mmCIF file of C-alpha atoms and ligand atoms in Angstrom:
data_model
loop_
_atom_site.group_PDB
_atom_site.id
_atom_site.type_symbol
_atom_site.label_atom_id
_atom_site.label_comp_id
_atom_site.label_asym_id
_atom_site.label_seq_id
_atom_site.Cartn_x
_atom_site.Cartn_y
_atom_site.Cartn_z
ATOM 1 C CA UNK A 1 7.827 -57.151 -36.770
ATOM 2 C CA UNK A 2 6.974 -56.679 -40.399
ATOM 3 C CA UNK A 3 7.518 -59.959 -42.269
ATOM 4 C CA UNK A 4 8.303 -62.378 -39.464
ATOM 5 C CA UNK A 5 5.877 -62.791 -36.584
ATOM 6 C CA UNK A 6 6.096 -64.924 -33.509
ATOM 7 C CA UNK A 7 4.272 -65.561 -30.275
ATOM 8 C CA UNK A 8 5.133 -67.634 -27.236
ATOM 9 C CA UNK A 9 2.827 -69.167 -24.612
ATOM 10 C CA UNK A 10 3.383 -71.148 -21.442
ATOM 11 C CA UNK A 11 3.822 -70.838 -17.679
ATOM 12 C CA UNK A 12 7.057 -71.596 -15.824
ATOM 13 C CA UNK A 13 5.622 -74.639 -13.994
ATOM 14 C CA UNK A 14 2.857 -75.427 -16.477
ATOM 15 C CA UNK A 15 2.850 -78.329 -18.916
ATOM 16 C CA UNK A 16 5.298 -76.666 -21.317
ATOM 17 C CA UNK A 17 6.111 -73.774 -23.624
ATOM 18 C CA UNK A 18 4.598 -73.252 -27.059
ATOM 19 C CA UNK A 19 5.702 -70.989 -29.863
ATOM 20 C CA UNK A 20 4.611 -70.090 -33.374
ATOM 21 C CA UNK A 21 6.815 -68.361 -35.924
ATOM 22 C CA UNK A 22 5.409 -67.333 -39.285
ATOM 23 C CA UNK A 23 7.164 -65.837 -42.311
ATOM 24 C CA UNK A 24 10.134 -68.164 -42.767
ATOM 25 C CA UNK A 25 10.374 -69.087 -46.476
ATOM 26 C CA UNK A 26 9.968 -72.679 -47.659
ATOM 27 C CA UNK A 27 12.924 -75.014 -48.270
ATOM 28 C CA UNK A 28 15.061 -73.996 -45.296
ATOM 29 C CA UNK A 29 16.803 -77.050 -43.795
ATOM 30 C CA UNK A 30 16.048 -77.243 -40.074
ATOM 31 C CA UNK A 31 16.553 -80.012 -37.504
ATOM 32 C CA UNK A 32 15.496 -80.293 -33.847
ATOM 33 C CA UNK A 33 19.178 -80.859 -32.971
ATOM 34 C CA UNK A 34 20.014 -77.409 -34.329
ATOM 35 C CA UNK A 35 17.443 -75.761 -32.030
ATOM 36 C CA UNK A 36 18.414 -77.978 -29.064
ATOM 37 C CA UNK A 37 22.015 -76.826 -29.323
ATOM 38 C CA UNK A 38 20.864 -73.244 -28.723
ATOM 39 C CA UNK A 39 18.537 -74.363 -25.914
ATOM 40 C CA UNK A 40 21.379 -76.045 -24.085
ATOM 41 C CA UNK A 41 23.590 -72.941 -24.493
ATOM 42 C CA UNK A 42 20.832 -70.952 -22.724
ATOM 43 C CA UNK A 43 20.654 -73.461 -19.875
ATOM 44 C CA UNK A 44 24.338 -73.271 -19.048
ATOM 45 C CA UNK A 45 26.253 -70.636 -17.091
ATOM 46 C CA UNK A 46 27.748 -70.352 -13.627
ATOM 47 C CA UNK A 47 25.220 -68.905 -11.166
ATOM 48 C CA UNK A 48 22.053 -70.696 -12.289
ATOM 49 C CA UNK A 49 19.800 -72.163 -9.582
ATOM 50 C CA UNK A 50 18.340 -75.610 -8.902
ATOM 51 C CA UNK A 51 15.719 -75.474 -11.653
ATOM 52 C CA UNK A 52 18.254 -75.971 -14.426
ATOM 53 C CA UNK A 53 19.183 -79.320 -12.889
ATOM 54 C CA UNK A 54 15.574 -80.434 -13.442
ATOM 55 C CA UNK A 55 15.124 -79.137 -16.979
ATOM 56 C CA UNK A 56 16.856 -80.454 -20.067
ATOM 57 C CA UNK A 57 15.193 -78.487 -22.831
ATOM 58 C CA UNK A 58 14.368 -80.231 -26.109
ATOM 59 C CA UNK A 59 12.227 -78.862 -28.911
ATOM 60 C CA UNK A 60 9.468 -80.716 -30.724
ATOM 61 C CA UNK A 61 8.406 -79.506 -34.161
ATOM 62 C CA UNK A 62 4.618 -79.557 -34.206
ATOM 63 C CA UNK A 63 4.046 -78.057 -37.654
ATOM 64 C CA UNK A 64 5.611 -76.252 -40.612
ATOM 65 C CA UNK A 65 8.500 -78.650 -41.237
ATOM 66 C CA UNK A 66 8.412 -81.751 -43.420
ATOM 67 C CA UNK A 67 11.293 -84.136 -44.001
ATOM 68 C CA UNK A 68 13.810 -81.699 -42.623
ATOM 69 C CA UNK A 69 12.689 -78.655 -44.634
ATOM 70 C CA UNK A 70 10.371 -75.750 -43.877
ATOM 71 C CA UNK A 71 7.290 -75.694 -46.119
ATOM 72 C CA UNK A 72 6.316 -72.031 -45.747
ATOM 73 C CA UNK A 73 3.552 -72.669 -43.185
ATOM 74 C CA UNK A 74 3.653 -71.337 -39.637
ATOM 75 C CA UNK A 75 6.202 -73.309 -37.625
ATOM 76 C CA UNK A 76 4.822 -74.436 -34.260
ATOM 77 C CA UNK A 77 7.275 -75.513 -31.566
ATOM 78 C CA UNK A 78 6.873 -77.134 -28.160
ATOM 79 C CA UNK A 79 9.190 -77.551 -25.154
ATOM 80 C CA UNK A 80 8.080 -79.708 -22.259
ATOM 81 C CA UNK A 81 8.597 -78.483 -18.679
ATOM 82 C CA UNK A 82 10.060 -81.388 -16.731
ATOM 83 C CA UNK A 83 9.133 -79.615 -13.478
ATOM 84 C CA UNK A 84 5.461 -80.032 -14.540
ATOM 85 C CA UNK A 85 5.593 -83.440 -12.918
ATOM 86 C CA UNK A 86 5.753 -81.674 -9.523
ATOM 87 C CA UNK A 87 3.021 -79.173 -10.410
ATOM 88 C CA UNK A 88 0.311 -81.202 -12.166
ATOM 89 C CA UNK A 89 -2.429 -80.260 -9.689
ATOM 90 C CA UNK A 90 -0.850 -76.964 -8.577
ATOM 91 C CA UNK A 91 -0.890 -75.661 -12.167
ATOM 92 C CA UNK A 92 -3.849 -77.695 -13.439
ATOM 93 C CA UNK A 93 -6.414 -76.179 -15.838
ATOM 94 C CA UNK A 94 -9.270 -77.964 -14.037
ATOM 95 C CA UNK A 95 -11.451 -76.236 -11.432
ATOM 96 C CA UNK A 96 -11.564 -79.339 -9.221
ATOM 97 C CA UNK A 97 -7.823 -78.953 -8.551
ATOM 98 C CA UNK A 98 -8.313 -75.460 -7.087
ATOM 99 C CA UNK A 99 -6.378 -74.953 -3.836
ATOM 100 C CA UNK A 100 -3.825 -77.716 -4.510
ATOM 101 C CA UNK A 101 -1.080 -75.230 -3.604
ATOM 102 C CA UNK A 102 -1.476 -72.212 -1.289
ATOM 103 C CA UNK A 103 -1.770 -68.793 -2.951
ATOM 104 C CA UNK A 104 1.254 -66.484 -3.175
ATOM 105 C CA UNK A 105 0.413 -63.139 -1.527
ATOM 106 C CA UNK A 106 3.865 -61.729 -0.880
ATOM 107 C CA UNK A 107 5.146 -59.691 -3.840
ATOM 108 C CA UNK A 108 8.902 -59.592 -4.416
ATOM 109 C CA UNK A 109 10.218 -56.064 -5.033
ATOM 110 C CA UNK A 110 11.476 -55.747 -8.597
ATOM 111 C CA UNK A 111 9.250 -58.514 -9.947
ATOM 112 C CA UNK A 112 6.046 -58.357 -12.007
ATOM 113 C CA UNK A 113 4.292 -59.690 -8.859
ATOM 114 C CA UNK A 114 2.705 -56.509 -7.503
ATOM 115 C CA UNK A 115 1.777 -54.540 -10.650
ATOM 116 C CA UNK A 116 0.614 -57.773 -12.340
ATOM 117 C CA UNK A 117 -1.612 -58.868 -9.439
ATOM 118 C CA UNK A 118 -3.202 -55.410 -9.218
ATOM 119 C CA UNK A 119 -3.667 -55.044 -12.983
ATOM 120 C CA UNK A 120 -5.169 -58.512 -13.537
ATOM 121 C CA UNK A 121 -7.120 -58.573 -10.212
ATOM 122 C CA UNK A 122 -5.410 -61.722 -8.980
ATOM 123 C CA UNK A 123 -5.347 -62.666 -5.274
ATOM 124 C CA UNK A 124 -2.793 -65.372 -6.088
ATOM 125 C CA UNK A 125 0.421 -63.799 -7.376
ATOM 126 C CA UNK A 126 1.326 -67.191 -8.891
ATOM 127 C CA UNK A 127 -1.005 -66.298 -11.768
ATOM 128 C CA UNK A 128 1.425 -63.475 -12.611
ATOM 129 C CA UNK A 129 4.838 -64.871 -11.732
ATOM 130 C CA UNK A 130 4.321 -68.036 -13.750
ATOM 131 C CA UNK A 131 4.193 -66.069 -16.984
ATOM 132 C CA UNK A 132 6.577 -63.238 -16.110
ATOM 133 C CA UNK A 133 9.258 -65.846 -15.278
ATOM 134 C CA UNK A 134 12.284 -66.013 -17.532
ATOM 135 C CA UNK A 135 11.381 -69.641 -18.217
ATOM 136 C CA UNK A 136 9.574 -68.162 -21.233
ATOM 137 C CA UNK A 137 12.930 -67.302 -22.781
ATOM 138 C CA UNK A 138 13.512 -70.991 -23.573
ATOM 139 C CA UNK A 139 10.850 -70.648 -26.271
ATOM 140 C CA UNK A 140 12.220 -67.265 -27.359
ATOM 141 C CA UNK A 141 15.554 -68.993 -27.963
ATOM 142 C CA UNK A 142 13.847 -71.831 -29.878
ATOM 143 C CA UNK A 143 12.003 -69.397 -32.137
ATOM 144 C CA UNK A 144 15.185 -67.315 -32.475
ATOM 145 C CA UNK A 145 17.093 -70.430 -33.590
ATOM 146 C CA UNK A 146 14.774 -70.741 -36.582
ATOM 147 C CA UNK A 147 15.644 -67.147 -37.542
ATOM 148 C CA UNK A 148 19.342 -67.839 -36.898
ATOM 149 C CA UNK A 149 19.245 -70.866 -39.243
ATOM 150 C CA UNK A 150 17.640 -68.693 -41.940
ATOM 151 C CA UNK A 151 20.360 -66.032 -41.565
ATOM 152 C CA UNK A 152 23.147 -68.618 -41.687
ATOM 153 C CA UNK A 153 21.980 -69.654 -45.165
ATOM 154 C CA UNK A 154 22.529 -66.057 -46.263
ATOM 155 C CA UNK A 155 26.014 -65.763 -44.777
ATOM 156 C CA UNK A 156 24.941 -63.786 -41.688
ATOM 157 C CA UNK A 157 26.368 -64.797 -38.306
ATOM 158 C CA UNK A 158 25.029 -63.849 -34.875
ATOM 159 C CA UNK A 159 27.057 -64.186 -31.688
ATOM 160 C CA UNK A 160 27.654 -62.629 -28.297
ATOM 161 C CA UNK A 161 29.558 -62.617 -25.048
ATOM 162 C CA UNK A 162 29.324 -61.299 -21.491
ATOM 163 C CA UNK A 163 31.201 -58.062 -20.759
ATOM 164 C CA UNK A 164 30.475 -57.552 -17.040
ATOM 165 C CA UNK A 165 28.908 -59.276 -14.022
ATOM 166 C CA UNK A 166 28.346 -57.514 -10.704
ATOM 167 C CA UNK A 167 30.844 -54.783 -11.607
ATOM 168 C CA UNK A 168 33.623 -57.200 -12.698
ATOM 169 C CA UNK A 169 34.133 -56.038 -16.284
ATOM 170 C CA UNK A 170 36.326 -56.886 -19.235
ATOM 171 C CA UNK A 171 37.982 -53.907 -20.871
ATOM 172 C CA UNK A 172 36.500 -53.445 -24.299
ATOM 173 C CA UNK A 173 36.016 -50.770 -26.916
ATOM 174 C CA UNK A 174 33.052 -51.830 -29.078
ATOM 175 C CA UNK A 175 33.874 -49.285 -31.821
ATOM 176 C CA UNK A 176 37.252 -50.942 -32.485
ATOM 177 C CA UNK A 177 35.805 -54.429 -32.962
ATOM 178 C CA UNK A 178 35.646 -55.605 -36.553
ATOM 179 C CA UNK A 179 33.733 -58.704 -37.688
ATOM 180 C CA UNK A 180 36.720 -61.019 -37.154
ATOM 181 C CA UNK A 181 37.279 -59.719 -33.584
ATOM 182 C CA UNK A 182 33.625 -60.180 -32.688
ATOM 183 C CA UNK A 183 33.608 -63.709 -34.063
ATOM 184 C CA UNK A 184 36.764 -64.616 -32.137
ATOM 185 C CA UNK A 185 35.490 -63.143 -28.847
ATOM 186 C CA UNK A 186 32.169 -64.917 -29.238
ATOM 187 C CA UNK A 187 33.822 -68.239 -30.018
ATOM 188 C CA UNK A 188 36.258 -67.880 -27.074
ATOM 189 C CA UNK A 189 33.262 -67.159 -24.817
ATOM 190 C CA UNK A 190 31.809 -70.598 -25.636
ATOM 191 C CA UNK A 191 34.512 -72.192 -23.473
ATOM 192 C CA UNK A 192 33.781 -69.937 -20.472
ATOM 193 C CA UNK A 193 31.104 -70.779 -17.900
ATOM 194 C CA UNK A 194 30.339 -67.058 -17.566
ATOM 195 C CA UNK A 195 30.467 -66.591 -21.374
ATOM 196 C CA UNK A 196 33.292 -64.079 -21.083
ATOM 197 C CA UNK A 197 36.240 -64.368 -23.517
ATOM 198 C CA UNK A 198 38.664 -62.537 -21.192
ATOM 199 C CA UNK A 199 40.047 -65.095 -18.697
ATOM 200 C CA UNK A 200 41.083 -62.530 -16.100
ATOM 201 C CA UNK A 201 37.712 -60.781 -16.122
ATOM 202 C CA UNK A 202 35.926 -64.165 -16.186
ATOM 203 C CA UNK A 203 37.726 -65.221 -12.997
ATOM 204 C CA UNK A 204 36.642 -61.988 -11.293
ATOM 205 C CA UNK A 205 33.068 -62.517 -12.473
ATOM 206 C CA UNK A 206 33.079 -66.032 -11.030
ATOM 207 C CA UNK A 207 34.423 -64.700 -7.709
ATOM 208 C CA UNK A 208 31.673 -62.084 -7.618
ATOM 209 C CA UNK A 209 29.032 -64.787 -8.204
ATOM 210 C CA UNK A 210 30.523 -67.034 -5.509
ATOM 211 C CA UNK A 211 30.427 -64.156 -3.032
ATOM 212 C CA UNK A 212 26.812 -63.414 -3.989
ATOM 213 C CA UNK A 213 25.915 -67.092 -3.489
ATOM 214 C CA UNK A 214 27.455 -67.082 -0.013
ATOM 215 C CA UNK A 215 25.973 -63.782 1.063
ATOM 216 C CA UNK A 216 22.535 -64.324 -0.441
ATOM 217 C CA UNK A 217 22.022 -61.686 -3.104
ATOM 218 C CA UNK A 218 21.746 -61.738 -6.911
ATOM 219 C CA UNK A 219 23.867 -60.058 -9.604
ATOM 220 C CA UNK A 220 23.281 -58.407 -12.959
ATOM 221 C CA UNK A 221 25.666 -57.458 -15.726
ATOM 222 C CA UNK A 222 26.129 -56.495 -19.348
ATOM 223 C CA UNK A 223 26.635 -58.399 -22.585
ATOM 224 C CA UNK A 224 27.311 -57.680 -26.244
ATOM 225 C CA UNK A 225 25.436 -59.272 -29.131
ATOM 226 C CA UNK A 226 26.420 -58.748 -32.767
ATOM 227 C CA UNK A 227 25.284 -59.716 -36.257
ATOM 228 C CA UNK A 228 27.781 -59.651 -39.114
ATOM 229 C CA UNK A 229 27.739 -60.348 -42.838
ATOM 230 C CA UNK A 230 24.842 -57.906 -43.274
ATOM 231 C CA UNK A 231 24.210 -55.950 -46.451
ATOM 232 C CA UNK A 232 23.877 -52.177 -46.415
ATOM 233 C CA UNK A 233 20.208 -51.105 -46.258
ATOM 234 C CA UNK A 234 18.265 -53.246 -43.758
ATOM 235 C CA UNK A 235 15.746 -51.142 -41.826
ATOM 236 C CA UNK A 236 14.708 -47.681 -42.977
ATOM 237 C CA UNK A 237 15.052 -43.994 -42.123
ATOM 238 C CA UNK A 238 11.577 -43.137 -43.374
ATOM 239 C CA UNK A 239 9.499 -43.857 -40.274
ATOM 240 C CA UNK A 240 10.398 -44.180 -36.567
ATOM 241 C CA UNK A 241 9.168 -47.724 -36.196
ATOM 242 C CA UNK A 242 11.003 -48.969 -39.287
ATOM 243 C CA UNK A 243 14.407 -47.884 -37.966
ATOM 244 C CA UNK A 244 16.474 -50.974 -37.230
ATOM 245 C CA UNK A 245 17.943 -49.507 -34.027
ATOM 246 C CA UNK A 246 14.439 -48.801 -32.750
ATOM 247 C CA UNK A 247 13.405 -52.397 -33.539
ATOM 248 C CA UNK A 248 16.484 -53.800 -31.804
ATOM 249 C CA UNK A 249 15.980 -51.680 -28.683
ATOM 250 C CA UNK A 250 12.346 -52.854 -28.546
ATOM 251 C CA UNK A 251 13.350 -56.511 -28.824
ATOM 252 C CA UNK A 252 16.218 -56.343 -26.315
ATOM 253 C CA UNK A 253 14.147 -54.407 -23.769
ATOM 254 C CA UNK A 254 11.550 -57.158 -24.177
ATOM 255 C CA UNK A 255 13.896 -59.657 -22.509
ATOM 256 C CA UNK A 256 13.088 -60.150 -18.822
ATOM 257 C CA UNK A 257 15.272 -58.018 -16.460
ATOM 258 C CA UNK A 258 16.877 -55.928 -19.244
ATOM 259 C CA UNK A 259 17.007 -52.277 -18.169
ATOM 260 C CA UNK A 260 19.350 -50.701 -20.704
ATOM 261 C CA UNK A 261 20.291 -51.050 -24.381
ATOM 262 C CA UNK A 262 23.055 -49.344 -26.350
ATOM 263 C CA UNK A 263 23.818 -49.497 -30.067
ATOM 264 C CA UNK A 264 27.530 -49.218 -30.858
ATOM 265 C CA UNK A 265 29.170 -46.801 -28.423
ATOM 266 C CA UNK A 266 25.710 -45.795 -27.169
ATOM 267 C CA UNK A 267 25.869 -43.586 -24.069
ATOM 268 C CA UNK A 268 29.618 -43.125 -24.590
ATOM 269 C CA UNK A 269 28.910 -41.151 -27.784
ATOM 270 C CA UNK A 270 27.235 -38.423 -25.755
ATOM 271 C CA UNK A 271 30.507 -37.411 -24.085
ATOM 272 C CA UNK A 272 32.674 -37.061 -27.187
ATOM 273 C CA UNK A 273 33.043 -34.383 -29.871
ATOM 274 C CA UNK A 274 31.477 -35.166 -33.240
ATOM 275 C CA UNK A 275 34.919 -35.189 -34.823
ATOM 276 C CA UNK A 276 35.770 -38.381 -32.896
ATOM 277 C CA UNK A 277 32.693 -40.535 -33.187
ATOM 278 C CA UNK A 278 31.748 -40.773 -36.861
ATOM 279 C CA UNK A 279 32.899 -43.781 -38.862
ATOM 280 C CA UNK A 280 34.752 -42.263 -41.806
ATOM 281 C CA UNK A 281 34.099 -43.680 -45.256
ATOM 282 C CA UNK A 282 36.843 -45.075 -47.521
ATOM 283 C CA UNK A 283 36.555 -46.444 -51.066
ATOM 284 C CA UNK A 284 36.501 -50.230 -51.459
ATOM 285 C CA UNK A 285 35.501 -50.956 -55.058
ATOM 286 C CA UNK A 286 33.866 -54.321 -55.531
ATOM 287 C CA UNK A 287 32.638 -54.883 -51.975
ATOM 288 C CA UNK A 288 28.989 -54.779 -52.975
ATOM 289 C CA UNK A 289 27.663 -55.903 -49.573
ATOM 290 C CA UNK A 290 28.899 -52.680 -47.947
ATOM 291 C CA UNK A 291 28.075 -50.441 -50.935
ATOM 292 C CA UNK A 292 31.706 -50.461 -52.220
ATOM 293 C CA UNK A 293 33.078 -48.635 -49.173
ATOM 294 C CA UNK A 294 34.803 -49.600 -45.971
ATOM 295 C CA UNK A 295 34.952 -48.289 -42.409
ATOM 296 C CA UNK A 296 37.870 -48.576 -40.034
ATOM 297 C CA UNK A 297 35.780 -47.942 -36.909
ATOM 298 C CA UNK A 298 32.273 -48.891 -35.787
ATOM 299 C CA UNK A 299 31.111 -46.236 -33.308
ATOM 300 C CA UNK A 300 27.638 -46.359 -34.881
ATOM 301 C CA UNK A 301 27.292 -50.092 -34.183
ATOM 302 C CA UNK A 302 26.567 -50.794 -37.838
ATOM 303 C CA UNK A 303 23.484 -48.577 -38.054
ATOM 304 C CA UNK A 304 23.221 -45.108 -39.625
ATOM 305 C CA UNK A 305 19.834 -43.439 -40.083
ATOM 306 C CA UNK A 306 18.091 -46.556 -38.838
ATOM 307 C CA UNK A 307 19.681 -48.685 -41.609
ATOM 308 C CA UNK A 308 22.542 -51.162 -41.656
ATOM 309 C CA UNK A 309 25.697 -49.728 -43.228
ATOM 310 C CA UNK A 310 27.408 -53.071 -43.865
ATOM 311 C CA UNK A 311 29.409 -53.058 -40.618
ATOM 312 C CA UNK A 312 28.546 -55.518 -37.835
ATOM 313 C CA UNK A 313 25.459 -54.524 -35.871
ATOM 314 C CA UNK A 314 26.552 -54.302 -32.239
ATOM 315 C CA UNK A 315 24.164 -54.101 -29.278
ATOM 316 C CA UNK A 316 25.126 -53.967 -25.617
ATOM 317 C CA UNK A 317 22.424 -54.655 -23.030
ATOM 318 C CA UNK A 318 22.306 -54.283 -19.241
ATOM 319 C CA UNK A 319 20.537 -56.833 -17.074
ATOM 320 C CA UNK A 320 19.499 -55.896 -13.537
ATOM 321 C CA UNK A 321 20.085 -58.385 -10.703
ATOM 322 C CA UNK A 322 17.271 -60.968 -10.467
ATOM 323 C CA UNK A 323 14.690 -59.802 -7.870
ATOM 324 C CA UNK A 324 14.348 -63.186 -6.104
ATOM 325 C CA UNK A 325 17.194 -63.566 -3.623
ATOM 326 C CA UNK A 326 17.978 -65.106 -0.271
ATOM 327 C CA UNK A 327 18.607 -61.751 1.372
ATOM 328 C CA UNK A 328 15.085 -60.643 2.365
ATOM 329 C CA UNK A 329 13.670 -57.327 1.114
ATOM 330 C CA UNK A 330 10.809 -55.407 2.676
ATOM 331 C CA UNK A 331 7.389 -55.736 1.090
ATOM 332 C CA UNK A 332 3.667 -55.810 1.918
ATOM 333 C CA UNK A 333 1.288 -58.812 1.879
ATOM 334 C CA UNK A 334 -1.310 -58.093 -0.811
ATOM 335 C CA UNK A 335 -4.168 -59.755 1.123
ATOM 336 C CA UNK A 336 -3.507 -58.759 4.767
ATOM 337 C CA UNK A 337 -1.773 -55.441 3.973
ATOM 338 C CA UNK A 338 0.830 -56.329 6.612
ATOM 339 C CA UNK A 339 4.541 -55.632 6.072
ATOM 340 C CA UNK A 340 6.925 -58.627 5.899
ATOM 341 C CA UNK A 341 10.352 -59.527 4.591
ATOM 342 C CA UNK A 342 10.068 -61.292 1.214
ATOM 343 C CA UNK A 343 10.311 -65.095 1.338
ATOM 344 C CA UNK A 344 12.807 -67.121 -0.701
ATOM 345 C CA UNK A 345 12.382 -70.487 -2.344
ATOM 346 C CA UNK A 346 15.021 -70.978 -5.009
ATOM 347 C CA UNK A 347 16.359 -68.818 -7.785
ATOM 348 C CA UNK A 348 19.278 -68.088 -10.049
ATOM 349 C CA UNK A 349 22.015 -65.944 -8.471
ATOM 350 C CA UNK A 350 23.101 -64.711 -11.875
ATOM 351 C CA UNK A 351 21.578 -65.316 -15.311
ATOM 352 C CA UNK A 352 23.658 -62.887 -17.407
ATOM 353 C CA UNK A 353 25.364 -65.688 -19.426
ATOM 354 C CA UNK A 354 21.886 -67.035 -20.312
ATOM 355 C CA UNK A 355 20.679 -63.512 -21.147
ATOM 356 C CA UNK A 356 23.455 -63.157 -23.726
ATOM 357 C CA UNK A 357 22.154 -66.285 -25.511
ATOM 358 C CA UNK A 358 18.617 -64.881 -25.390
ATOM 359 C CA UNK A 359 20.035 -61.633 -26.814
ATOM 360 C CA UNK A 360 21.417 -63.606 -29.763
ATOM 361 C CA UNK A 361 17.933 -65.058 -30.317
ATOM 362 C CA UNK A 362 16.197 -61.684 -30.406
ATOM 363 C CA UNK A 363 18.967 -60.222 -32.592
ATOM 364 C CA UNK A 364 18.370 -63.088 -35.054
ATOM 365 C CA UNK A 365 14.619 -62.446 -35.066
ATOM 366 C CA UNK A 366 14.948 -58.700 -35.692
ATOM 367 C CA UNK A 367 17.579 -59.088 -38.426
ATOM 368 C CA UNK A 368 15.680 -61.920 -40.146
ATOM 369 C CA UNK A 369 12.527 -59.792 -40.094
ATOM 370 C CA UNK A 370 14.369 -56.804 -41.627
ATOM 371 C CA UNK A 371 15.992 -59.071 -44.213
ATOM 372 C CA UNK A 372 12.621 -60.520 -45.252
ATOM 373 C CA UNK A 373 11.085 -57.055 -45.277
ATOM 374 C CA UNK A 374 13.721 -55.977 -47.806
ATOM 375 C CA UNK A 375 14.107 -59.110 -49.927
ATOM 376 C CA UNK A 376 10.867 -61.049 -49.396
ATOM 377 C CA UNK A 377 10.557 -64.461 -51.013
ATOM 378 C CA UNK A 378 8.283 -67.411 -50.299
ATOM 379 C CA UNK A 379 11.054 -69.944 -50.872
ATOM 380 C CA UNK A 380 14.732 -69.793 -49.940
ATOM 381 C CA UNK A 381 15.554 -69.858 -53.658
ATOM 382 C CA UNK A 382 13.471 -66.737 -54.255
ATOM 383 C CA UNK A 383 14.866 -64.909 -51.204
ATOM 384 C CA UNK A 384 18.419 -65.708 -52.270
ATOM 385 C CA UNK A 385 17.819 -64.606 -55.855
ATOM 386 C CA UNK A 386 16.326 -61.290 -54.671
ATOM 387 C CA UNK A 387 19.302 -60.725 -52.365
ATOM 388 C CA UNK A 388 21.843 -61.539 -55.068
ATOM 389 C CA UNK A 389 20.064 -59.215 -57.509
ATOM 390 C CA UNK A 390 20.332 -56.364 -55.000
ATOM 391 C CA UNK A 391 24.040 -56.980 -54.495
ATOM 392 C CA UNK A 392 24.676 -57.174 -58.245
ATOM 393 C CA UNK A 393 23.033 -53.800 -58.770
ATOM 394 C CA UNK A 394 24.902 -52.121 -55.922
HETATM 395 C C1 EPS B 401 12.750 -67.834 -12.527
HETATM 396 C C2 EPS B 401 12.975 -68.618 -11.413
HETATM 397 C C3 EPS B 401 13.684 -69.903 -11.503
HETATM 398 C C4 EPS B 401 14.561 -69.887 -12.746
HETATM 399 C C5 EPS B 401 13.666 -69.569 -13.910
HETATM 400 C C6 EPS B 401 13.263 -68.157 -13.858
HETATM 401 O O1 EPS B 401 12.786 -70.981 -11.683
HETATM 402 P P1 EPS B 401 12.068 -71.696 -10.456
HETATM 403 O O2 EPS B 401 11.141 -70.680 -9.901
HETATM 404 O O3 EPS B 401 11.351 -72.875 -11.047
HETATM 405 O O4 EPS B 401 13.144 -72.091 -9.490
HETATM 406 O O5 EPS B 401 15.262 -71.070 -12.917
HETATM 407 O O6 EPS B 401 14.320 -69.810 -15.117
HETATM 408 C C7 EPS B 401 13.958 -70.914 -15.802
HETATM 409 C C8 EPS B 401 13.111 -71.824 -15.381
HETATM 410 C C9 EPS B 401 14.621 -70.988 -17.110
HETATM 411 O O7 EPS B 401 14.355 -71.950 -17.854
HETATM 412 O O8 EPS B 401 15.413 -70.073 -17.394
HETATM 413 C C10 EPS B 401 11.960 -66.609 -12.396
HETATM 414 O O9 EPS B 401 11.306 -66.415 -11.376
HETATM 415 O O10 EPS B 401 11.975 -65.769 -13.328
#
């Protein structure tokens, strides 16, 4: 991140989640209700476990906002964990509470449990799993909502939808999707409990989740996230870490359980001749946002040479099935060294719909950062003026 920085803190069953985001210009209107709407989108989705019945995420603004407007200072956010009530001594900061809950010594394959316990020299795996838990993504969504609000003011929309769960997939060709199609699919997905705009595919996804619930395993899937309304020229070709596609891949891979990221047609591009996968350029005088040209396809996913080309930026990500599941897997006790079959408490069967909302949050953060890198500004007025000046000179 170049102009926008953020950090999150908090354990899954600790007191709550904290976040700080710095770099948002002053005078941006922002309400807790706006952030809460995104938090509740993340909490929904068919296939979530018992924990989501306990939590009802609400953000508190701790700093950086006054009378409904940002003031240019770091914005600090807080989300309470309702489950904390059940963990006050088990997750207490005080030494006298030590031993209030038994240590976890049985690492779940696929989780941070084993490498984390070894790396941080922890006999109690709880000290790892509490932070590696996807509970953290509630704060990532809160921080991402601040970036989303900033982008909205500049006419940039971010959305997404689920494309596959457990092998049940909707048929889709990302390169053929223009901004209007992406917006429609994303808005249709809002009405679906698996966040899939295709009713037939959504029904198959739901069936797959029901089967997984009955048989005791978890499911992964894929989702698309887009940003549209972008000007040509965010990101840069001049250095590897300034390329926008590199920054997006970094951010998406930073979401728990994400194992693959594609931009545009991604892996599909590798199988086709060059004559079929470039997005040809046509004149469009007056459309300054795109550099006075238009494209009829979007194989590149809106990024050429690490820079936006004015087309929607399209990312598809793959989430692996959640490691915690009822069906036991073989593992080894980290204290006794004895083999056992991993224990189960409770978990989500499928969190792909939630992951797509988290994907929208990280997309917003990366695009807002690239926008501020290019246009700067300490107030919204200044940022807007810089942006308009760029478009006028296009
Ligand atoms: C998670 C396990 C479950 C999920 C949790 C992530 O929580 P618990 O262990 O309390 O049952 O519900 O996700 C959230 C709490 C959330 O807000 O998304 C895990 O082990 O990663």
